[in-house]
Amino acid sequence: MLLKLVPEGTNVPFVNARKIAYAFSTLMIIASISLYFTKGLNFGIDFKGGFLIEAHTEQAADLGELRSITGGLGLGEVSLQTFGEDNQILIRIEFQEERSLVEVVDLVQETLDSEYSDNVSFQRTEAVGPKVSGELIESGVLSVLLAVGAVLFYIWIRFEWQFGLGAVIALIHDVILTIGMFSITQLEFNLSIIAAILTIVGYSLND
């Protein structure tokens, strides 16, 4: 005997509430756009520019201890994450007006050598300037626009232009609300988020 979660003959009039849904979605879109222009986004180092350090530890990296140490260096925003193995660390530090890459790297290296419980060696260091960051923003926006345009073109050719327009409206709706959420929460907006937005575009199309 099959378990029926919904009784037979159940009819929920979702379409009757469409005007409420339209009004709510419109309100959320207006709020998201307003937040973007008034509060802005908390751009990460990928977009603001900064210093990148690829480090290696002998044992599994303790990110909590590393964040505690690097957070007290007075370098502003410092982002740490593991990649590949759990002893490989990527350290991102926001751009410093009065310090060069060499000075920042030396400061971090000396501090970790004296305070961290494991040996840390730096494999690679590089600086991402504001100009490069601006190009990354343009590339990110362009990638999203091209994805939306490609979806519209495909559906227009494959089905009818009305379906393509409806799909693109849904995509734009989801993307705008996502950006609005990042604006209100001030979570870090970086290249990984651009990839996530492109994923949202794909899921919106499937829906």
mmCIF file with all atom_site columns, C-alpha atoms in Angstrom:
data_model
loop_
_atom_site.group_PDB
_atom_site.id
_atom_site.type_symbol
_atom_site.label_atom_id
_atom_site.label_alt_id
_atom_site.label_comp_id
_atom_site.label_asym_id
_atom_site.label_entity_id
_atom_site.label_seq_id
_atom_site.pdbx_PDB_ins_code
_atom_site.Cartn_x
_atom_site.Cartn_y
_atom_site.Cartn_z
_atom_site.occupancy
_atom_site.B_iso_or_equiv
_atom_site.pdbx_formal_charge
_atom_site.auth_seq_id
_atom_site.auth_comp_id
_atom_site.auth_asym_id
_atom_site.auth_atom_id
_atom_site.pdbx_PDB_model_num
ATOM 1   C CA . MET A 1 1   ? 0.000  0.000  0.000   1.00 0.00 ? 1   MET A CA 1
ATOM 2   C CA . LEU A 1 2   ? 1.409  3.336  -1.094  1.00 0.00 ? 2   LEU A CA 1
ATOM 3   C CA . LEU A 1 3   ? 1.620  6.186  1.367   1.00 0.00 ? 3   LEU A CA 1
ATOM 4   C CA . LYS A 1 4   ? -0.275 9.237  0.100   1.00 0.00 ? 4   LYS A CA 1
ATOM 5   C CA . LEU A 1 5   ? 0.960  12.491 1.541   1.00 0.00 ? 5   LEU A CA 1
ATOM 6   C CA . VAL A 1 6   ? -1.606 14.510 -0.417  1.00 0.00 ? 6   VAL A CA 1
ATOM 7   C CA . PRO A 1 7   ? -5.205 13.260 -0.532  1.00 0.00 ? 7   PRO A CA 1
ATOM 8   C CA . GLU A 1 8   ? -6.745 12.601 -3.925  1.00 0.00 ? 8   GLU A CA 1
ATOM 9   C CA . GLY A 1 9   ? -8.740 15.442 -5.361  1.00 0.00 ? 9   GLY A CA 1
ATOM 10  C CA . THR A 1 10  ? -6.638 18.093 -3.609  1.00 0.00 ? 10  THR A CA 1
ATOM 11  C CA . ASN A 1 11  ? -6.675 21.309 -5.617  1.00 0.00 ? 11  ASN A CA 1
ATOM 12  C CA . VAL A 1 12  ? -4.638 24.286 -4.428  1.00 0.00 ? 12  VAL A CA 1
ATOM 13  C CA . PRO A 1 13  ? -5.476 27.436 -6.445  1.00 0.00 ? 13  PRO A CA 1
ATOM 14  C CA . PHE A 1 14  ? -1.936 28.801 -6.740  1.00 0.00 ? 14  PHE A CA 1
ATOM 15  C CA . VAL A 1 15  ? -2.798 30.889 -9.801  1.00 0.00 ? 15  VAL A CA 1
ATOM 16  C CA . ASN A 1 16  ? -5.415 32.823 -7.836  1.00 0.00 ? 16  ASN A CA 1
ATOM 17  C CA . ALA A 1 17  ? -2.630 34.245 -5.675  1.00 0.00 ? 17  ALA A CA 1
ATOM 18  C CA . ARG A 1 18  ? -0.543 35.377 -8.653  1.00 0.00 ? 18  ARG A CA 1
ATOM 19  C CA . LYS A 1 19  ? -1.208 39.085 -8.063  1.00 0.00 ? 19  LYS A CA 1
ATOM 20  C CA . ILE A 1 20  ? 0.134  38.793 -4.524  1.00 0.00 ? 20  ILE A CA 1
ATOM 21  C CA . ALA A 1 21  ? 3.213  36.975 -5.869  1.00 0.00 ? 21  ALA A CA 1
ATOM 22  C CA . TYR A 1 22  ? 3.705  39.644 -8.564  1.00 0.00 ? 22  TYR A CA 1
ATOM 23  C CA . ALA A 1 23  ? 3.482  42.434 -6.003  1.00 0.00 ? 23  ALA A CA 1
ATOM 24  C CA . PHE A 1 24  ? 5.835  40.681 -3.578  1.00 0.00 ? 24  PHE A CA 1
ATOM 25  C CA . SER A 1 25  ? 8.420  39.950 -6.286  1.00 0.00 ? 25  SER A CA 1
ATOM 26  C CA . THR A 1 26  ? 8.268  43.532 -7.570  1.00 0.00 ? 26  THR A CA 1
ATOM 27  C CA . LEU A 1 27  ? 8.747  44.865 -4.045  1.00 0.00 ? 27  LEU A CA 1
ATOM 28  C CA . MET A 1 28  ? 11.733 42.565 -3.460  1.00 0.00 ? 28  MET A CA 1
ATOM 29  C CA . ILE A 1 29  ? 13.338 43.593 -6.768  1.00 0.00 ? 29  ILE A CA 1
ATOM 30  C CA . ILE A 1 30  ? 12.948 47.299 -5.972  1.00 0.00 ? 30  ILE A CA 1
ATOM 31  C CA . ALA A 1 31  ? 14.383 46.734 -2.488  1.00 0.00 ? 31  ALA A CA 1
ATOM 32  C CA . SER A 1 32  ? 17.347 44.750 -3.873  1.00 0.00 ? 32  SER A CA 1
ATOM 33  C CA . ILE A 1 33  ? 18.191 47.412 -6.455  1.00 0.00 ? 33  ILE A CA 1
ATOM 34  C CA . SER A 1 34  ? 17.863 50.164 -3.844  1.00 0.00 ? 34  SER A CA 1
ATOM 35  C CA . LEU A 1 35  ? 20.159 48.291 -1.447  1.00 0.00 ? 35  LEU A CA 1
ATOM 36  C CA . TYR A 1 36  ? 22.740 47.804 -4.183  1.00 0.00 ? 36  TYR A CA 1
ATOM 37  C CA . PHE A 1 37  ? 22.942 51.536 -4.933  1.00 0.00 ? 37  PHE A CA 1
ATOM 38  C CA . THR A 1 38  ? 22.696 52.725 -1.317  1.00 0.00 ? 38  THR A CA 1
ATOM 39  C CA . LYS A 1 39  ? 24.572 50.074 0.662   1.00 0.00 ? 39  LYS A CA 1
ATOM 40  C CA . GLY A 1 40  ? 26.608 48.442 -2.080  1.00 0.00 ? 40  GLY A CA 1
ATOM 41  C CA . LEU A 1 41  ? 28.375 45.099 -1.974  1.00 0.00 ? 41  LEU A CA 1
ATOM 42  C CA . ASN A 1 42  ? 31.184 43.931 0.269   1.00 0.00 ? 42  ASN A CA 1
ATOM 43  C CA . PHE A 1 43  ? 33.654 43.185 -2.512  1.00 0.00 ? 43  PHE A CA 1
ATOM 44  C CA . GLY A 1 44  ? 36.361 40.698 -1.629  1.00 0.00 ? 44  GLY A CA 1
ATOM 45  C CA . ILE A 1 45  ? 40.044 40.935 -2.418  1.00 0.00 ? 45  ILE A CA 1
ATOM 46  C CA . ASP A 1 46  ? 39.418 39.496 -5.893  1.00 0.00 ? 46  ASP A CA 1
ATOM 47  C CA . PHE A 1 47  ? 37.629 42.727 -6.801  1.00 0.00 ? 47  PHE A CA 1
ATOM 48  C CA . LYS A 1 48  ? 39.267 45.295 -4.502  1.00 0.00 ? 48  LYS A CA 1
ATOM 49  C CA . GLY A 1 49  ? 42.845 44.250 -5.093  1.00 0.00 ? 49  GLY A CA 1
ATOM 50  C CA . GLY A 1 50  ? 45.280 42.899 -2.558  1.00 0.00 ? 50  GLY A CA 1
ATOM 51  C CA . PHE A 1 51  ? 48.016 40.376 -1.841  1.00 0.00 ? 51  PHE A CA 1
ATOM 52  C CA . LEU A 1 52  ? 47.874 36.623 -2.327  1.00 0.00 ? 52  LEU A CA 1
ATOM 53  C CA . ILE A 1 53  ? 50.081 34.183 -0.399  1.00 0.00 ? 53  ILE A CA 1
ATOM 54  C CA . GLU A 1 54  ? 50.131 30.446 -1.058  1.00 0.00 ? 54  GLU A CA 1
ATOM 55  C CA . ALA A 1 55  ? 51.466 28.726 2.059   1.00 0.00 ? 55  ALA A CA 1
ATOM 56  C CA . HIS A 1 56  ? 52.252 25.178 3.133   1.00 0.00 ? 56  HIS A CA 1
ATOM 57  C CA . THR A 1 57  ? 52.334 23.656 6.627   1.00 0.00 ? 57  THR A CA 1
ATOM 58  C CA . GLU A 1 58  ? 53.821 20.349 7.763   1.00 0.00 ? 58  GLU A CA 1
ATOM 59  C CA . GLN A 1 59  ? 50.632 19.230 9.529   1.00 0.00 ? 59  GLN A CA 1
ATOM 60  C CA . ALA A 1 60  ? 46.966 19.940 8.769   1.00 0.00 ? 60  ALA A CA 1
ATOM 61  C CA . ALA A 1 61  ? 46.456 23.694 8.968   1.00 0.00 ? 61  ALA A CA 1
ATOM 62  C CA . ASP A 1 62  ? 44.570 25.103 11.950  1.00 0.00 ? 62  ASP A CA 1
ATOM 63  C CA . LEU A 1 63  ? 42.616 27.898 10.250  1.00 0.00 ? 63  LEU A CA 1
ATOM 64  C CA . GLY A 1 64  ? 41.202 29.143 13.542  1.00 0.00 ? 64  GLY A CA 1
ATOM 65  C CA . GLU A 1 65  ? 44.672 29.723 14.993  1.00 0.00 ? 65  GLU A CA 1
ATOM 66  C CA . LEU A 1 66  ? 45.929 31.213 11.732  1.00 0.00 ? 66  LEU A CA 1
ATOM 67  C CA . ARG A 1 67  ? 43.003 33.651 11.546  1.00 0.00 ? 67  ARG A CA 1
ATOM 68  C CA . SER A 1 68  ? 43.598 34.690 15.140  1.00 0.00 ? 68  SER A CA 1
ATOM 69  C CA . ILE A 1 69  ? 47.276 35.411 14.424  1.00 0.00 ? 69  ILE A CA 1
ATOM 70  C CA . THR A 1 70  ? 46.871 37.188 11.080  1.00 0.00 ? 70  THR A CA 1
ATOM 71  C CA . GLY A 1 71  ? 43.847 39.131 12.323  1.00 0.00 ? 71  GLY A CA 1
ATOM 72  C CA . GLY A 1 72  ? 46.032 40.920 14.852  1.00 0.00 ? 72  GLY A CA 1
ATOM 73  C CA . LEU A 1 73  ? 48.568 42.202 12.329  1.00 0.00 ? 73  LEU A CA 1
ATOM 74  C CA . GLY A 1 74  ? 46.638 45.352 11.463  1.00 0.00 ? 74  GLY A CA 1
ATOM 75  C CA . LEU A 1 75  ? 46.414 44.422 7.783   1.00 0.00 ? 75  LEU A CA 1
ATOM 76  C CA . GLY A 1 76  ? 42.656 44.849 7.483   1.00 0.00 ? 76  GLY A CA 1
ATOM 77  C CA . GLU A 1 77  ? 40.720 42.079 5.770   1.00 0.00 ? 77  GLU A CA 1
ATOM 78  C CA . VAL A 1 78  ? 42.590 38.754 5.780   1.00 0.00 ? 78  VAL A CA 1
ATOM 79  C CA . SER A 1 79  ? 40.947 35.704 4.217   1.00 0.00 ? 79  SER A CA 1
ATOM 80  C CA . LEU A 1 80  ? 42.268 32.166 4.727   1.00 0.00 ? 80  LEU A CA 1
ATOM 81  C CA . GLN A 1 81  ? 41.168 28.927 3.129   1.00 0.00 ? 81  GLN A CA 1
ATOM 82  C CA . THR A 1 82  ? 42.617 25.518 2.392   1.00 0.00 ? 82  THR A CA 1
ATOM 83  C CA . PHE A 1 83  ? 42.892 24.174 -1.137  1.00 0.00 ? 83  PHE A CA 1
ATOM 84  C CA . GLY A 1 84  ? 43.975 20.804 -2.423  1.00 0.00 ? 84  GLY A CA 1
ATOM 85  C CA . GLU A 1 85  ? 45.401 19.165 0.697   1.00 0.00 ? 85  GLU A CA 1
ATOM 86  C CA . ASP A 1 86  ? 44.456 20.270 4.214   1.00 0.00 ? 86  ASP A CA 1
ATOM 87  C CA . ASN A 1 87  ? 47.981 21.618 4.773   1.00 0.00 ? 87  ASN A CA 1
ATOM 88  C CA . GLN A 1 88  ? 47.881 23.966 1.781   1.00 0.00 ? 88  GLN A CA 1
ATOM 89  C CA . ILE A 1 89  ? 46.601 27.442 2.595   1.00 0.00 ? 89  ILE A CA 1
ATOM 90  C CA . LEU A 1 90  ? 45.611 30.424 0.494   1.00 0.00 ? 90  LEU A CA 1
ATOM 91  C CA . ILE A 1 91  ? 45.996 33.729 2.354   1.00 0.00 ? 91  ILE A CA 1
ATOM 92  C CA . ARG A 1 92  ? 44.358 36.820 0.851   1.00 0.00 ? 92  ARG A CA 1
ATOM 93  C CA . ILE A 1 93  ? 45.175 40.230 2.313   1.00 0.00 ? 93  ILE A CA 1
ATOM 94  C CA . GLU A 1 94  ? 43.506 43.475 1.280   1.00 0.00 ? 94  GLU A CA 1
ATOM 95  C CA . PHE A 1 95  ? 45.549 46.082 -0.585  1.00 0.00 ? 95  PHE A CA 1
ATOM 96  C CA . GLN A 1 96  ? 47.856 48.147 1.635   1.00 0.00 ? 96  GLN A CA 1
ATOM 97  C CA . GLU A 1 97  ? 48.428 51.792 0.717   1.00 0.00 ? 97  GLU A CA 1
ATOM 98  C CA . GLU A 1 98  ? 51.644 52.185 2.708   1.00 0.00 ? 98  GLU A CA 1
ATOM 99  C CA . ARG A 1 99  ? 53.108 48.680 2.464   1.00 0.00 ? 99  ARG A CA 1
ATOM 100 C CA . SER A 1 100 ? 54.533 46.775 -0.465  1.00 0.00 ? 100 SER A CA 1
ATOM 101 C CA . LEU A 1 101 ? 54.032 43.082 -1.182  1.00 0.00 ? 101 LEU A CA 1
ATOM 102 C CA . VAL A 1 102 ? 57.508 42.284 0.164   1.00 0.00 ? 102 VAL A CA 1
ATOM 103 C CA . GLU A 1 103 ? 56.848 44.129 3.429   1.00 0.00 ? 103 GLU A CA 1
ATOM 104 C CA . VAL A 1 104 ? 53.509 42.397 3.960   1.00 0.00 ? 104 VAL A CA 1
ATOM 105 C CA . VAL A 1 105 ? 54.934 38.958 3.164   1.00 0.00 ? 105 VAL A CA 1
ATOM 106 C CA . ASP A 1 106 ? 57.870 39.499 5.537   1.00 0.00 ? 106 ASP A CA 1
ATOM 107 C CA . LEU A 1 107 ? 55.525 40.622 8.321   1.00 0.00 ? 107 LEU A CA 1
ATOM 108 C CA . VAL A 1 108 ? 53.217 37.620 7.923   1.00 0.00 ? 108 VAL A CA 1
ATOM 109 C CA . GLN A 1 109 ? 56.128 35.184 7.647   1.00 0.00 ? 109 GLN A CA 1
ATOM 110 C CA . GLU A 1 110 ? 57.890 36.500 10.752  1.00 0.00 ? 110 GLU A CA 1
ATOM 111 C CA . THR A 1 111 ? 54.679 36.494 12.785  1.00 0.00 ? 111 THR A CA 1
ATOM 112 C CA . LEU A 1 112 ? 53.723 32.954 11.798  1.00 0.00 ? 112 LEU A CA 1
ATOM 113 C CA . ASP A 1 113 ? 57.253 31.701 12.460  1.00 0.00 ? 113 ASP A CA 1
ATOM 114 C CA . SER A 1 114 ? 57.140 33.066 16.002  1.00 0.00 ? 114 SER A CA 1
ATOM 115 C CA . GLU A 1 115 ? 53.503 32.465 16.975  1.00 0.00 ? 115 GLU A CA 1
ATOM 116 C CA . TYR A 1 116 ? 52.071 29.565 14.939  1.00 0.00 ? 116 TYR A CA 1
ATOM 117 C CA . SER A 1 117 ? 52.410 26.049 16.308  1.00 0.00 ? 117 SER A CA 1
ATOM 118 C CA . ASP A 1 118 ? 53.653 24.558 13.016  1.00 0.00 ? 118 ASP A CA 1
ATOM 119 C CA . ASN A 1 119 ? 56.265 25.418 10.405  1.00 0.00 ? 119 ASN A CA 1
ATOM 120 C CA . VAL A 1 120 ? 54.867 27.522 7.557   1.00 0.00 ? 120 VAL A CA 1
ATOM 121 C CA . SER A 1 121 ? 56.580 27.978 4.199   1.00 0.00 ? 121 SER A CA 1
ATOM 122 C CA . PHE A 1 122 ? 55.403 30.328 1.464   1.00 0.00 ? 122 PHE A CA 1
ATOM 123 C CA . GLN A 1 123 ? 55.228 28.744 -1.986  1.00 0.00 ? 123 GLN A CA 1
ATOM 124 C CA . ARG A 1 124 ? 53.943 31.704 -3.999  1.00 0.00 ? 124 ARG A CA 1
ATOM 125 C CA . THR A 1 125 ? 53.164 35.386 -3.460  1.00 0.00 ? 125 THR A CA 1
ATOM 126 C CA . GLU A 1 126 ? 51.578 37.899 -5.797  1.00 0.00 ? 126 GLU A CA 1
ATOM 127 C CA . ALA A 1 127 ? 49.803 41.245 -5.813  1.00 0.00 ? 127 ALA A CA 1
ATOM 128 C CA . VAL A 1 128 ? 46.454 41.923 -7.499  1.00 0.00 ? 128 VAL A CA 1
ATOM 129 C CA . GLY A 1 129 ? 46.213 45.620 -8.334  1.00 0.00 ? 129 GLY A CA 1
ATOM 130 C CA . PRO A 1 130 ? 43.012 47.705 -8.451  1.00 0.00 ? 130 PRO A CA 1
ATOM 131 C CA . LYS A 1 131 ? 43.184 47.816 -12.260 1.00 0.00 ? 131 LYS A CA 1
ATOM 132 C CA . VAL A 1 132 ? 43.161 44.026 -12.501 1.00 0.00 ? 132 VAL A CA 1
ATOM 133 C CA . SER A 1 133 ? 40.325 43.928 -9.959  1.00 0.00 ? 133 SER A CA 1
ATOM 134 C CA . GLY A 1 134 ? 38.289 46.325 -12.096 1.00 0.00 ? 134 GLY A CA 1
ATOM 135 C CA . GLU A 1 135 ? 38.819 44.054 -15.079 1.00 0.00 ? 135 GLU A CA 1
ATOM 136 C CA . LEU A 1 136 ? 37.624 41.086 -13.002 1.00 0.00 ? 136 LEU A CA 1
ATOM 137 C CA . ILE A 1 137 ? 34.410 42.950 -12.131 1.00 0.00 ? 137 ILE A CA 1
ATOM 138 C CA . GLU A 1 138 ? 33.795 43.729 -15.803 1.00 0.00 ? 138 GLU A CA 1
ATOM 139 C CA . SER A 1 139 ? 34.504 40.116 -16.773 1.00 0.00 ? 139 SER A CA 1
ATOM 140 C CA . GLY A 1 140 ? 32.171 38.816 -14.069 1.00 0.00 ? 140 GLY A CA 1
ATOM 141 C CA . VAL A 1 141 ? 29.293 41.074 -15.114 1.00 0.00 ? 141 VAL A CA 1
ATOM 142 C CA . LEU A 1 142 ? 29.900 40.281 -18.786 1.00 0.00 ? 142 LEU A CA 1
ATOM 143 C CA . SER A 1 143 ? 29.857 36.525 -18.123 1.00 0.00 ? 143 SER A CA 1
ATOM 144 C CA . VAL A 1 144 ? 26.455 36.770 -16.419 1.00 0.00 ? 144 VAL A CA 1
ATOM 145 C CA . LEU A 1 145 ? 25.015 38.951 -19.213 1.00 0.00 ? 145 LEU A CA 1
ATOM 146 C CA . LEU A 1 146 ? 26.330 36.610 -21.903 1.00 0.00 ? 146 LEU A CA 1
ATOM 147 C CA . ALA A 1 147 ? 24.833 33.606 -20.117 1.00 0.00 ? 147 ALA A CA 1
ATOM 148 C CA . VAL A 1 148 ? 21.425 35.308 -19.912 1.00 0.00 ? 148 VAL A CA 1
ATOM 149 C CA . GLY A 1 149 ? 21.650 36.389 -23.563 1.00 0.00 ? 149 GLY A CA 1
ATOM 150 C CA . ALA A 1 150 ? 22.578 32.871 -24.684 1.00 0.00 ? 150 ALA A CA 1
ATOM 151 C CA . VAL A 1 151 ? 19.598 31.441 -22.788 1.00 0.00 ? 151 VAL A CA 1
ATOM 152 C CA . LEU A 1 152 ? 17.240 33.931 -24.427 1.00 0.00 ? 152 LEU A CA 1
ATOM 153 C CA . PHE A 1 153 ? 18.609 33.174 -27.904 1.00 0.00 ? 153 PHE A CA 1
ATOM 154 C CA . TYR A 1 154 ? 18.433 29.392 -27.463 1.00 0.00 ? 154 TYR A CA 1
ATOM 155 C CA . ILE A 1 155 ? 14.866 29.352 -26.171 1.00 0.00 ? 155 ILE A CA 1
ATOM 156 C CA . TRP A 1 156 ? 13.791 31.833 -28.854 1.00 0.00 ? 156 TRP A CA 1
ATOM 157 C CA . ILE A 1 157 ? 15.155 29.538 -31.592 1.00 0.00 ? 157 ILE A CA 1
ATOM 158 C CA . ARG A 1 158 ? 14.136 26.251 -29.964 1.00 0.00 ? 158 ARG A CA 1
ATOM 159 C CA . PHE A 1 159 ? 10.644 27.226 -28.795 1.00 0.00 ? 159 PHE A CA 1
ATOM 160 C CA . GLU A 1 160 ? 8.960  30.641 -29.006 1.00 0.00 ? 160 GLU A CA 1
ATOM 161 C CA . TRP A 1 161 ? 10.229 34.111 -28.124 1.00 0.00 ? 161 TRP A CA 1
ATOM 162 C CA . GLN A 1 162 ? 7.558  34.468 -25.407 1.00 0.00 ? 162 GLN A CA 1
ATOM 163 C CA . PHE A 1 163 ? 9.026  31.486 -23.561 1.00 0.00 ? 163 PHE A CA 1
ATOM 164 C CA . GLY A 1 164 ? 12.531 32.922 -23.913 1.00 0.00 ? 164 GLY A CA 1
ATOM 165 C CA . LEU A 1 165 ? 11.402 36.275 -22.548 1.00 0.00 ? 165 LEU A CA 1
ATOM 166 C CA . GLY A 1 166 ? 9.668  34.599 -19.613 1.00 0.00 ? 166 GLY A CA 1
ATOM 167 C CA . ALA A 1 167 ? 12.765 32.530 -18.822 1.00 0.00 ? 167 ALA A CA 1
ATOM 168 C CA . VAL A 1 168 ? 15.040 35.587 -18.916 1.00 0.00 ? 168 VAL A CA 1
ATOM 169 C CA . ILE A 1 169 ? 12.674 37.543 -16.646 1.00 0.00 ? 169 ILE A CA 1
ATOM 170 C CA . ALA A 1 170 ? 12.855 34.658 -14.155 1.00 0.00 ? 170 ALA A CA 1
ATOM 171 C CA . LEU A 1 171 ? 16.663 34.601 -14.419 1.00 0.00 ? 171 LEU A CA 1
ATOM 172 C CA . ILE A 1 172 ? 16.955 38.347 -13.867 1.00 0.00 ? 172 ILE A CA 1
ATOM 173 C CA . HIS A 1 173 ? 14.545 38.098 -10.925 1.00 0.00 ? 173 HIS A CA 1
ATOM 174 C CA . ASP A 1 174 ? 16.628 35.401 -9.208  1.00 0.00 ? 174 ASP A CA 1
ATOM 175 C CA . VAL A 1 175 ? 19.962 37.128 -9.872  1.00 0.00 ? 175 VAL A CA 1
ATOM 176 C CA . ILE A 1 176 ? 18.748 40.523 -8.610  1.00 0.00 ? 176 ILE A CA 1
ATOM 177 C CA . LEU A 1 177 ? 17.351 39.006 -5.407  1.00 0.00 ? 177 LEU A CA 1
ATOM 178 C CA . THR A 1 178 ? 20.603 37.114 -4.832  1.00 0.00 ? 178 THR A CA 1
ATOM 179 C CA . ILE A 1 179 ? 22.644 40.302 -5.211  1.00 0.00 ? 179 ILE A CA 1
ATOM 180 C CA . GLY A 1 180 ? 20.205 42.081 -2.911  1.00 0.00 ? 180 GLY A CA 1
ATOM 181 C CA . MET A 1 181 ? 20.741 39.398 -0.267  1.00 0.00 ? 181 MET A CA 1
ATOM 182 C CA . PHE A 1 182 ? 24.514 39.910 -0.455  1.00 0.00 ? 182 PHE A CA 1
ATOM 183 C CA . SER A 1 183 ? 23.980 43.652 -0.175  1.00 0.00 ? 183 SER A CA 1
ATOM 184 C CA . ILE A 1 184 ? 21.836 43.438 2.960   1.00 0.00 ? 184 ILE A CA 1
ATOM 185 C CA . THR A 1 185 ? 24.004 40.801 4.679   1.00 0.00 ? 185 THR A CA 1
ATOM 186 C CA . GLN A 1 186 ? 27.325 42.309 3.522   1.00 0.00 ? 186 GLN A CA 1
ATOM 187 C CA . LEU A 1 187 ? 28.754 38.848 2.959   1.00 0.00 ? 187 LEU A CA 1
ATOM 188 C CA . GLU A 1 188 ? 31.962 38.870 0.933   1.00 0.00 ? 188 GLU A CA 1
ATOM 189 C CA . PHE A 1 189 ? 31.303 39.104 -2.810  1.00 0.00 ? 189 PHE A CA 1
ATOM 190 C CA . ASN A 1 190 ? 34.123 37.456 -4.764  1.00 0.00 ? 190 ASN A CA 1
ATOM 191 C CA . LEU A 1 191 ? 34.776 35.396 -7.877  1.00 0.00 ? 191 LEU A CA 1
ATOM 192 C CA . SER A 1 192 ? 33.282 32.303 -6.243  1.00 0.00 ? 192 SER A CA 1
ATOM 193 C CA . ILE A 1 193 ? 29.994 34.190 -5.915  1.00 0.00 ? 193 ILE A CA 1
ATOM 194 C CA . ILE A 1 194 ? 30.075 35.010 -9.638  1.00 0.00 ? 194 ILE A CA 1
ATOM 195 C CA . ALA A 1 195 ? 30.347 31.269 -10.293 1.00 0.00 ? 195 ALA A CA 1
ATOM 196 C CA . ALA A 1 196 ? 27.443 30.692 -7.879  1.00 0.00 ? 196 ALA A CA 1
ATOM 197 C CA . ILE A 1 197 ? 25.317 33.270 -9.722  1.00 0.00 ? 197 ILE A CA 1
ATOM 198 C CA . LEU A 1 198 ? 26.000 31.479 -13.009 1.00 0.00 ? 198 LEU A CA 1
ATOM 199 C CA . THR A 1 199 ? 24.838 28.277 -11.294 1.00 0.00 ? 199 THR A CA 1
ATOM 200 C CA . ILE A 1 200 ? 21.658 30.070 -10.199 1.00 0.00 ? 200 ILE A CA 1
ATOM 201 C CA . VAL A 1 201 ? 21.116 31.067 -13.829 1.00 0.00 ? 201 VAL A CA 1
ATOM 202 C CA . GLY A 1 202 ? 21.261 27.383 -14.770 1.00 0.00 ? 202 GLY A CA 1
ATOM 203 C CA . TYR A 1 203 ? 18.862 26.299 -12.019 1.00 0.00 ? 203 TYR A CA 1
ATOM 204 C CA . SER A 1 204 ? 16.428 29.098 -12.883 1.00 0.00 ? 204 SER A CA 1
ATOM 205 C CA . LEU A 1 205 ? 16.398 27.918 -16.474 1.00 0.00 ? 205 LEU A CA 1
ATOM 206 C CA . ASN A 1 206 ? 15.667 24.328 -15.418 1.00 0.00 ? 206 ASN A CA 1
ATOM 207 C CA . ASP A 1 207 ? 12.779 25.510 -13.247 1.00 0.00 ? 207 ASP A CA 1
#
